[in-house]
CSV table of C-alpha atoms and ligand atoms in Angstrom, one decimal:
chain,number,residue,atom,x,y,z
W,1,MET,CA,21.7,-10.9,7.4
W,2,LEU,CA,18.0,-11.7,7.5
W,3,LYS,CA,16.7,-13.5,4.4
W,4,ILE,CA,13.3,-11.9,3.3
W,5,ALA,CA,11.2,-13.5,0.3
W,6,ILE,CA,9.2,-10.7,-1.2
W,7,THR,CA,6.0,-11.2,-3.5
W,8,GLY,CA,5.1,-8.2,-5.4
W,9,GLY,CA,8.7,-7.0,-5.6
W,10,GLY,CA,8.2,-5.5,-8.8
W,11,GLY,CA,5.2,-3.2,-7.8
W,12,LEU,CA,4.9,0.3,-7.0
W,13,VAL,CA,5.8,-0.3,-3.1
W,14,GLY,CA,7.9,-3.4,-3.1
W,15,SER,CA,10.4,-2.3,-5.9
W,16,ARG,CA,11.2,0.8,-3.6
W,17,ILE,CA,11.4,-1.5,-0.6
W,18,ILE,CA,14.0,-3.5,-2.4
W,19,GLU,CA,15.7,-0.6,-3.5
W,20,LEU,CA,16.4,1.2,-0.1
W,21,LEU,CA,16.9,-1.9,2.0
W,22,ASN,CA,19.1,-4.0,-0.4
W,23,ASN,CA,21.9,-3.6,2.0
W,24,ASP,CA,20.0,-4.2,5.3
W,25,PHE,CA,18.5,-7.5,4.1
W,26,GLU,CA,18.9,-10.3,1.6
W,27,PHE,CA,15.8,-10.0,-0.7
W,28,ILE,CA,14.5,-13.1,-2.7
W,29,SER,CA,12.0,-11.7,-5.0
W,30,LEU,CA,9.4,-14.0,-6.0
W,31,SER,CA,8.1,-12.5,-9.2
W,32,GLN,CA,4.5,-13.5,-10.6
W,33,ASP,CA,6.3,-15.3,-13.7
W,34,LYS,CA,8.3,-17.4,-11.1
W,35,MET,CA,5.6,-18.2,-8.6
W,36,ASN,CA,2.2,-17.5,-9.5
W,37,ILE,CA,0.4,-16.9,-5.9
W,38,THR,CA,-3.1,-18.4,-7.0
W,39,ASN,CA,-1.5,-21.9,-8.2
W,40,LYS,CA,-1.0,-23.8,-4.8
W,41,TYR,CA,1.1,-26.3,-6.4
W,42,GLN,CA,3.7,-23.5,-7.6
W,43,VAL,CA,3.8,-21.8,-4.2
W,44,TYR,CA,4.2,-25.1,-2.5
W,45,GLN,CA,7.2,-25.9,-4.9
W,46,ILE,CA,8.8,-22.7,-4.6
W,47,LEU,CA,8.4,-22.0,-0.8
W,48,LYS,CA,9.7,-25.5,-0.3
W,49,GLU,CA,12.9,-25.1,-2.0
W,50,ILE,CA,14.1,-21.8,-0.7
W,51,ASN,CA,15.3,-20.7,2.7
W,52,PHE,CA,14.0,-17.6,4.2
W,53,ASP,CA,13.4,-15.8,7.5
W,54,ILE,CA,10.3,-13.7,6.8
W,55,LEU,CA,8.0,-13.6,3.7
W,56,LEU,CA,6.7,-9.9,3.0
W,57,HIS,CA,3.6,-10.5,1.3
W,58,LEU,CA,3.0,-7.4,-1.2
W,59,ALA,CA,1.7,-9.0,-4.4
W,60,ALA,CA,-2.4,-8.3,-4.5
W,61,TYR,CA,-5.0,-7.5,-6.8
W,62,THR,CA,-4.7,-3.4,-6.6
W,63,ASN,CA,-7.4,-2.1,-9.1
W,64,VAL,CA,-9.8,-0.7,-6.7
W,65,ALA,CA,-12.3,0.4,-9.2
W,66,LYS,CA,-12.0,-2.8,-11.5
W,67,ALA,CA,-12.2,-5.0,-8.5
W,68,ASN,CA,-15.9,-4.4,-8.4
W,69,GLU,CA,-16.4,-5.9,-11.9
W,70,GLU,CA,-13.7,-8.9,-11.6
W,71,LYS,CA,-14.6,-10.0,-8.0
W,72,ASP,CA,-13.6,-13.3,-8.8
W,73,LEU,CA,-10.2,-12.6,-9.8
W,74,ALA,CA,-9.9,-10.1,-6.9
W,75,TYR,CA,-11.1,-13.0,-4.6
W,76,LYS,CA,-8.6,-15.6,-6.1
W,77,ILE,CA,-5.1,-13.3,-5.6
W,78,ASN,CA,-6.0,-11.7,-2.5
W,79,VAL,CA,-7.8,-14.3,-0.6
W,80,LYS,CA,-6.8,-17.5,-2.0
W,81,GLY,CA,-3.5,-16.3,-3.1
W,82,THR,CA,-2.7,-15.0,0.7
W,83,GLU,CA,-4.0,-18.6,1.8
W,84,ASN,CA,-1.8,-20.5,-0.5
W,85,ILE,CA,1.3,-18.8,1.0
W,86,PHE,CA,0.5,-18.5,4.7
W,87,GLU,CA,-0.2,-22.2,4.6
W,88,GLN,CA,3.7,-22.6,3.5
W,89,VAL,CA,5.0,-20.1,6.0
W,90,LEU,CA,3.2,-21.8,8.8
W,91,SER,CA,4.4,-25.2,7.6
W,92,LYS,CA,7.6,-23.8,7.5
W,93,LYS,CA,7.7,-21.9,10.7
W,94,LYS,CA,8.5,-18.8,8.9
W,95,LYS,CA,7.1,-15.2,9.6
W,96,ILE,CA,4.9,-13.3,7.4
W,97,ILE,CA,4.1,-9.6,7.0
W,98,TYR,CA,1.0,-8.7,4.7
W,99,ILE,CA,0.8,-5.6,3.9
W,100,SER,CA,-2.7,-4.4,3.8
W,101,THR,CA,-4.9,-1.1,3.2
W,102,ASP,CA,-6.9,1.8,4.6
W,103,PHE,CA,-9.7,0.7,2.3
W,104,ILE,CA,-10.5,-2.2,5.1
W,105,PHE,CA,-12.2,0.9,6.7
W,106,ASP,CA,-15.2,2.3,4.8
W,107,GLY,CA,-14.5,6.0,5.7
W,108,THR,CA,-17.7,6.7,7.6
W,109,ASN,CA,-16.3,6.8,11.2
W,110,PRO,CA,-12.6,8.3,11.1
W,111,PRO,CA,-9.9,8.6,12.4
W,112,TYR,CA,-9.0,4.9,12.2
W,113,PHE,CA,-6.2,3.2,14.7
W,114,GLU,CA,-4.9,-0.3,14.7
W,115,ASP,CA,-7.4,-1.0,16.9
W,116,SER,CA,-10.7,0.2,14.7
W,117,LYS,CA,-13.1,-2.2,13.6
W,118,PRO,CA,-12.4,-2.8,9.9
W,119,LYS,CA,-15.7,-2.4,7.5
W,120,PRO,CA,-14.5,-2.5,4.2
W,121,ALA,CA,-16.5,-0.5,1.6
W,122,GLY,CA,-16.1,-2.4,-1.7
W,123,ILE,CA,-14.5,-5.4,-3.3
W,124,TYR,CA,-10.9,-4.5,-2.9
W,125,GLY,CA,-11.1,-3.7,0.7
W,126,GLN,CA,-13.1,-6.7,1.5
W,127,THR,CA,-10.8,-9.1,-0.1
W,128,LYS,CA,-7.8,-7.5,1.6
W,129,TYR,CA,-9.5,-7.8,5.0
W,130,GLN,CA,-10.2,-11.4,3.9
W,131,GLY,CA,-6.7,-11.7,3.6
W,132,GLU,CA,-5.6,-10.1,7.3
W,133,LEU,CA,-8.2,-12.6,8.6
W,134,ILE,CA,-6.3,-15.5,7.3
W,135,VAL,CA,-3.0,-14.3,8.9
W,136,ASN,CA,-4.4,-13.0,11.9
W,137,PRO,CA,-1.7,-12.1,14.5
W,138,LYS,CA,-4.0,-12.4,17.2
W,139,LYS,CA,-4.0,-16.1,16.7
W,140,TYR,CA,-0.5,-16.8,15.1
W,141,SER,CA,2.7,-15.1,16.7
W,142,ASN,CA,4.4,-15.4,13.4
W,143,SER,CA,1.9,-12.8,11.6
W,144,LEU,CA,2.4,-8.9,11.2
W,145,ILE,CA,-0.1,-6.9,9.5
W,146,VAL,CA,1.3,-3.5,7.7
W,147,ARG,CA,-1.5,-1.3,6.6
W,148,ILE,CA,-0.2,1.6,4.4
W,149,SER,CA,-2.4,4.6,3.0
W,150,TYR,CA,-2.1,6.1,-0.9
W,151,PRO,CA,1.8,5.1,-1.4
W,152,TYR,CA,3.4,7.7,-3.9
W,153,LYS,CA,7.2,7.9,-4.7
W,154,ALA,CA,9.3,10.0,-6.7
W,155,LYS,CA,9.6,7.6,-10.0
W,156,PHE,CA,7.8,4.6,-11.5
W,157,PHE,CA,6.8,4.2,-15.0
W,158,GLN,CA,4.9,1.0,-14.7
W,159,LYS,CA,2.0,2.3,-12.9
W,160,LYS,CA,1.2,6.0,-11.7
W,161,ASP,CA,0.5,6.8,-8.1
W,162,PHE,CA,-2.3,9.0,-7.0
W,163,PHE,CA,0.8,11.7,-6.9
W,164,ARG,CA,1.8,11.0,-10.4
W,165,THR,CA,-1.8,10.7,-12.0
W,166,PHE,CA,-2.6,14.3,-10.7
W,167,LYS,CA,0.8,15.8,-11.7
W,168,THR,CA,0.7,14.4,-15.0
W,169,LEU,CA,-2.9,15.8,-15.9
W,170,LEU,CA,-1.8,19.2,-14.7
W,171,GLU,CA,1.5,19.0,-16.8
W,172,GLU,CA,-0.8,17.9,-20.1
W,173,LYS,CA,-3.0,21.1,-19.2
W,174,LYS,CA,-6.2,18.8,-18.5
W,175,PRO,CA,-8.8,19.8,-16.3
W,176,LEU,CA,-9.0,18.1,-12.8
W,177,LYS,CA,-12.6,17.5,-10.8
W,178,MET,CA,-11.2,17.2,-7.1
W,179,ILE,CA,-13.4,16.1,-4.2
W,180,ILE,CA,-13.3,18.6,-1.2
W,181,ASN,CA,-15.7,16.6,1.2
W,182,SER,CA,-13.5,13.6,1.4
W,183,LEU,CA,-9.9,12.6,3.3
W,184,MET,CA,-6.8,10.9,1.8
W,185,THR,CA,-3.6,9.9,3.9
W,186,PRO,CA,-0.9,9.8,1.6
W,187,THR,CA,2.2,8.0,2.5
W,188,PHE,CA,5.6,8.7,1.2
W,189,ILE,CA,7.0,5.2,0.0
W,190,ASP,CA,10.4,5.7,1.4
W,191,ASP,CA,8.9,6.0,4.9
W,192,ILE,CA,7.2,2.7,4.3
W,193,ALA,CA,10.7,0.7,3.6
W,194,TYR,CA,12.4,2.4,6.6
W,195,GLY,CA,9.3,1.7,9.0
W,196,LEU,CA,9.2,-1.8,7.6
W,197,ARG,CA,12.9,-1.9,8.4
W,198,TYR,CA,12.4,-1.2,12.0
W,199,LEU,CA,9.4,-3.8,12.1
W,200,ILE,CA,11.3,-6.5,10.1
W,201,ASN,CA,14.0,-6.5,13.0
W,202,ASN,CA,11.7,-5.6,15.8
W,203,PHE,CA,9.2,-8.3,14.4
W,204,SER,CA,6.0,-9.0,16.8
W,205,ASN,CA,2.7,-10.4,16.0
W,206,ASP,CA,0.5,-7.3,16.0
W,207,ILE,CA,-1.3,-4.6,13.2
W,208,VAL,CA,0.7,-1.6,12.5
W,209,HIS,CA,-0.5,1.3,10.4
W,210,LEU,CA,2.5,2.8,8.6
W,211,VAL,CA,1.2,5.8,7.2
W,212,GLY,CA,1.7,9.6,6.4
W,213,SER,CA,1.0,12.2,9.4
W,214,GLN,CA,-1.1,14.6,7.7
W,215,SER,CA,-4.7,13.5,6.1
W,216,LEU,CA,-6.0,16.3,3.4
W,217,SER,CA,-8.8,16.3,1.0
W,218,PRO,CA,-8.0,15.3,-2.9
W,219,TYR,CA,-8.6,18.9,-3.5
W,220,ASP,CA,-6.1,20.3,-1.5
W,221,ALA,CA,-3.8,17.4,-2.2
W,222,ALA,CA,-4.1,18.6,-5.9
W,223,VAL,CA,-3.4,22.4,-5.2
W,224,LEU,CA,-0.4,21.4,-3.4
W,225,ILE,CA,0.9,19.5,-6.2
W,226,ALA,CA,0.5,22.2,-8.7
W,227,GLU,CA,1.8,25.0,-6.0
W,228,LYS,CA,5.2,22.9,-5.5
W,229,PHE,CA,5.8,22.1,-9.1
W,230,ASN,CA,4.6,25.5,-10.6
W,231,LEU,CA,1.4,24.0,-12.5
W,232,ASP,CA,-1.9,26.1,-13.3
W,233,LYS,CA,-4.1,25.8,-10.2
W,234,ASN,CA,-6.9,27.0,-12.2
W,235,LEU,CA,-7.2,23.8,-13.5
W,236,ILE,CA,-8.5,22.4,-10.7
W,237,SER,CA,-12.1,22.6,-9.8
W,238,LYS,CA,-14.3,21.4,-7.1
W,239,THR,CA,-16.7,18.5,-6.9
W,240,THR,CA,-18.4,16.3,-4.0
W,241,PHE,CA,-17.8,13.0,-2.8
W,242,GLU,CA,-21.3,12.2,-3.4
W,243,GLU,CA,-21.0,13.0,-7.2
W,244,TYR,CA,-17.6,11.1,-7.3
W,245,ILE,CA,-18.8,8.0,-6.2
W,246,LYS,CA,-21.4,7.7,-9.1
W,247,ILE,CA,-18.6,6.8,-11.3
W,248,ARG,CA,-16.4,5.1,-9.0
W,249,PRO,CA,-17.7,3.4,-6.3
W,250,GLY,CA,-16.0,1.6,-3.3
W,251,LEU,CA,-13.6,4.8,-2.2
W,252,PRO,CA,-13.9,5.4,1.5
W,253,GLN,CA,-14.8,9.1,2.4
W,254,TYR,CA,-12.8,9.9,5.4
W,255,SER,CA,-10.0,7.9,5.2
W,256,GLN,CA,-8.3,9.5,7.9
W,257,ILE,CA,-5.7,7.0,9.2
W,258,LYS,CA,-3.6,7.2,12.0
W,259,SER,CA,-1.0,5.3,14.2
W,260,LYS,CA,-1.0,4.6,18.0
W,261,LYS,CA,1.7,2.0,17.7
W,262,ASN,CA,4.3,3.9,15.5
W,263,ASN,CA,6.8,5.6,17.8
W,264,PHE,CA,9.7,4.2,15.8
W,265,TRP,CA,9.7,6.2,12.4
W,266,LYS,CA,8.6,9.8,11.7
W,267,MET,CA,6.1,9.8,8.8
W,268,LYS,CA,6.6,12.7,6.6
W,269,THR,CA,3.4,15.2,5.9
W,270,PHE,CA,2.4,15.1,2.0
W,271,GLU,CA,4.5,18.5,1.7
W,272,GLU,CA,7.5,16.8,3.1
W,273,GLY,CA,7.3,14.2,1.0
W,274,ILE,CA,6.6,16.2,-2.2
W,275,ASN,CA,9.7,18.2,-0.9
W,276,GLU,CA,11.6,15.1,-0.8
W,277,ILE,CA,10.6,14.1,-4.2
W,278,ILE,CA,11.4,17.3,-5.5
W,279,ASN,CA,15.2,16.9,-4.0
W,280,GLN,CA,15.4,13.2,-5.5
W,281,LEU,CA,14.2,14.2,-9.1
W,282,LYS,CA,16.9,16.9,-8.7
W,283,ILE,CA,19.4,14.5,-7.9
W,284,LYS,CA,18.5,11.5,-10.6
W,285,ASN,CA,18.2,14.3,-13.5
Z,1,LIG,N1,-1.1,1.2,-4.4
Z,1,LIG,C1,-2.1,1.8,-3.6
Z,1,LIG,O1,-2.4,2.7,-3.4
Z,1,LIG,C2,-2.0,0.7,-2.0
Z,1,LIG,C3,-2.9,1.6,-0.8
Z,1,LIG,C4,-2.5,0.6,0.1
Z,1,LIG,C5,-2.3,-0.8,0.1
Z,1,LIG,N2,-1.5,-1.5,-0.9
Z,1,LIG,C6,-1.5,-2.5,-0.8
Z,1,LIG,O2,0.2,-2.6,-0.9
Z,1,LIG,C7,0.7,-3.6,-1.9
Z,1,LIG,C8,1.4,-3.3,-3.0
Z,1,LIG,O3,0.9,-2.8,-3.8
Z,1,LIG,P1,1.3,-1.7,-5.1
Z,1,LIG,O4,0.4,-0.5,-5.6
Z,1,LIG,O5,2.8,-1.9,-5.0
Z,1,LIG,O6,1.0,-2.9,-6.2
Z,1,LIG,P2,1.2,-3.0,-7.4
Z,1,LIG,O7,2.1,-1.7,-8.2
Z,1,LIG,O8,-0.1,-3.0,-8.2
Z,1,LIG,O9,1.7,-4.4,-8.1
Z,1,LIG,C9,0.8,-5.5,-7.6
Z,1,LIG,C10,2.3,-6.7,-7.5
Z,1,LIG,O10,1.3,-7.8,-7.2
Z,1,LIG,C11,1.9,-8.8,-8.0
Z,1,LIG,N3,1.0,-9.9,-8.4
Z,1,LIG,C12,-0.6,-9.5,-8.9
Z,1,LIG,N4,-0.9,-10.9,-8.9
Z,1,LIG,C13,-0.2,-11.7,-8.3
Z,1,LIG,C14,0.0,-13.1,-8.7
Z,1,LIG,N5,-1.3,-13.9,-9.0
Z,1,LIG,N6,1.0,-13.9,-8.2
Z,1,LIG,C15,2.0,-13.3,-8.1
Z,1,LIG,N7,2.1,-11.9,-7.9
Z,1,LIG,C16,1.3,-11.6,-8.2
Z,1,LIG,C17,2.3,-7.9,-9.3
Z,1,LIG,O11,3.2,-8.9,-10.0
Z,1,LIG,P3,3.6,-8.7,-11.7
Z,1,LIG,O12,3.8,-7.2,-11.8
Z,1,LIG,O13,4.0,-9.6,-12.0
Z,1,LIG,O14,2.2,-8.7,-12.3
Z,1,LIG,C18,2.8,-6.8,-8.9
Z,1,LIG,O15,4.3,-7.0,-8.2
Z,1,LIG,C19,-0.6,-4.7,-2.3
Z,1,LIG,O16,-0.6,-5.7,-1.2
Z,1,LIG,C20,-1.7,-3.6,-1.9
Z,1,LIG,O17,-2.9,-4.1,-1.7
Z,1,LIG,C21,-1.6,-0.3,-2.0
């Protein structure tokens, strides 16, 4: 069985990957308290000791809005942290899968495929792109970059994904102002996990987008959530991208991200993902 060392295994995406693929791979979870990726010596010491085939690197500074204020911290975690890890992966002659984001594209020239030219809009996207340049699959045959976009799943109490944020606000009967002239590509996290299972078993140095098969406006996404969960649609009003970025800069306008490479796992539309969540919540409750 392949041994997968994973950073960020306690996070929104990583925790579900471990949950779903636990019978396929042996995971060695490197949590922040065990290995702070910004601590070069600690990374060296831990990775020197453990045996793994692939390092699945999800740990990151992920707060997009705050990254513009906490530039140094975002850089330290997303760039230096990735550098520290990759150095050890290289010296052990192991493989790395670096999880990246659609935010490496500024959203002005969609759609974005694996070979589209990155141009990040904000600090978060910039630091994640710098991480991509470090592991660079064109230069290193042991590197694979997997870009994901707006991940969501049934349950995670530690952090709300966009789906849970919208749903909770509607449940609390709070008004929602949603953008009409913008696109997002929601990705069901279970599909990310199963897509990764294929990529781990069929590793090649490449860039692959594991993203939902539908892009829609945040307004349409919120309306769909309201409809599917019988919540009040009248709470949702419209705003424009131009208004929204005044209070939340760094958001790409048209994050329509697609894949030319994924011919191995069928990614769900947002509606299919919500239907699956409804099933999963029924089973769990
Ligand atoms: N969420 C999104 O919307 C989104 C979209 C596209 C791409 N991505 C990418 O997907 C990956 C996973 O995102 P996520 O949303 O699952 O993340 P998340 O829930 O915010 O979790 C981040 C993880 O990184 C770990 N971490 C942060 N700083 C660290 C450090 N200095 N040393 C070691 N570990 C550290 C955290 O550990 P602790 O919990 O111990 O602090 C946590 O497990 C990231 O690489 C992100 O850039 C996310």
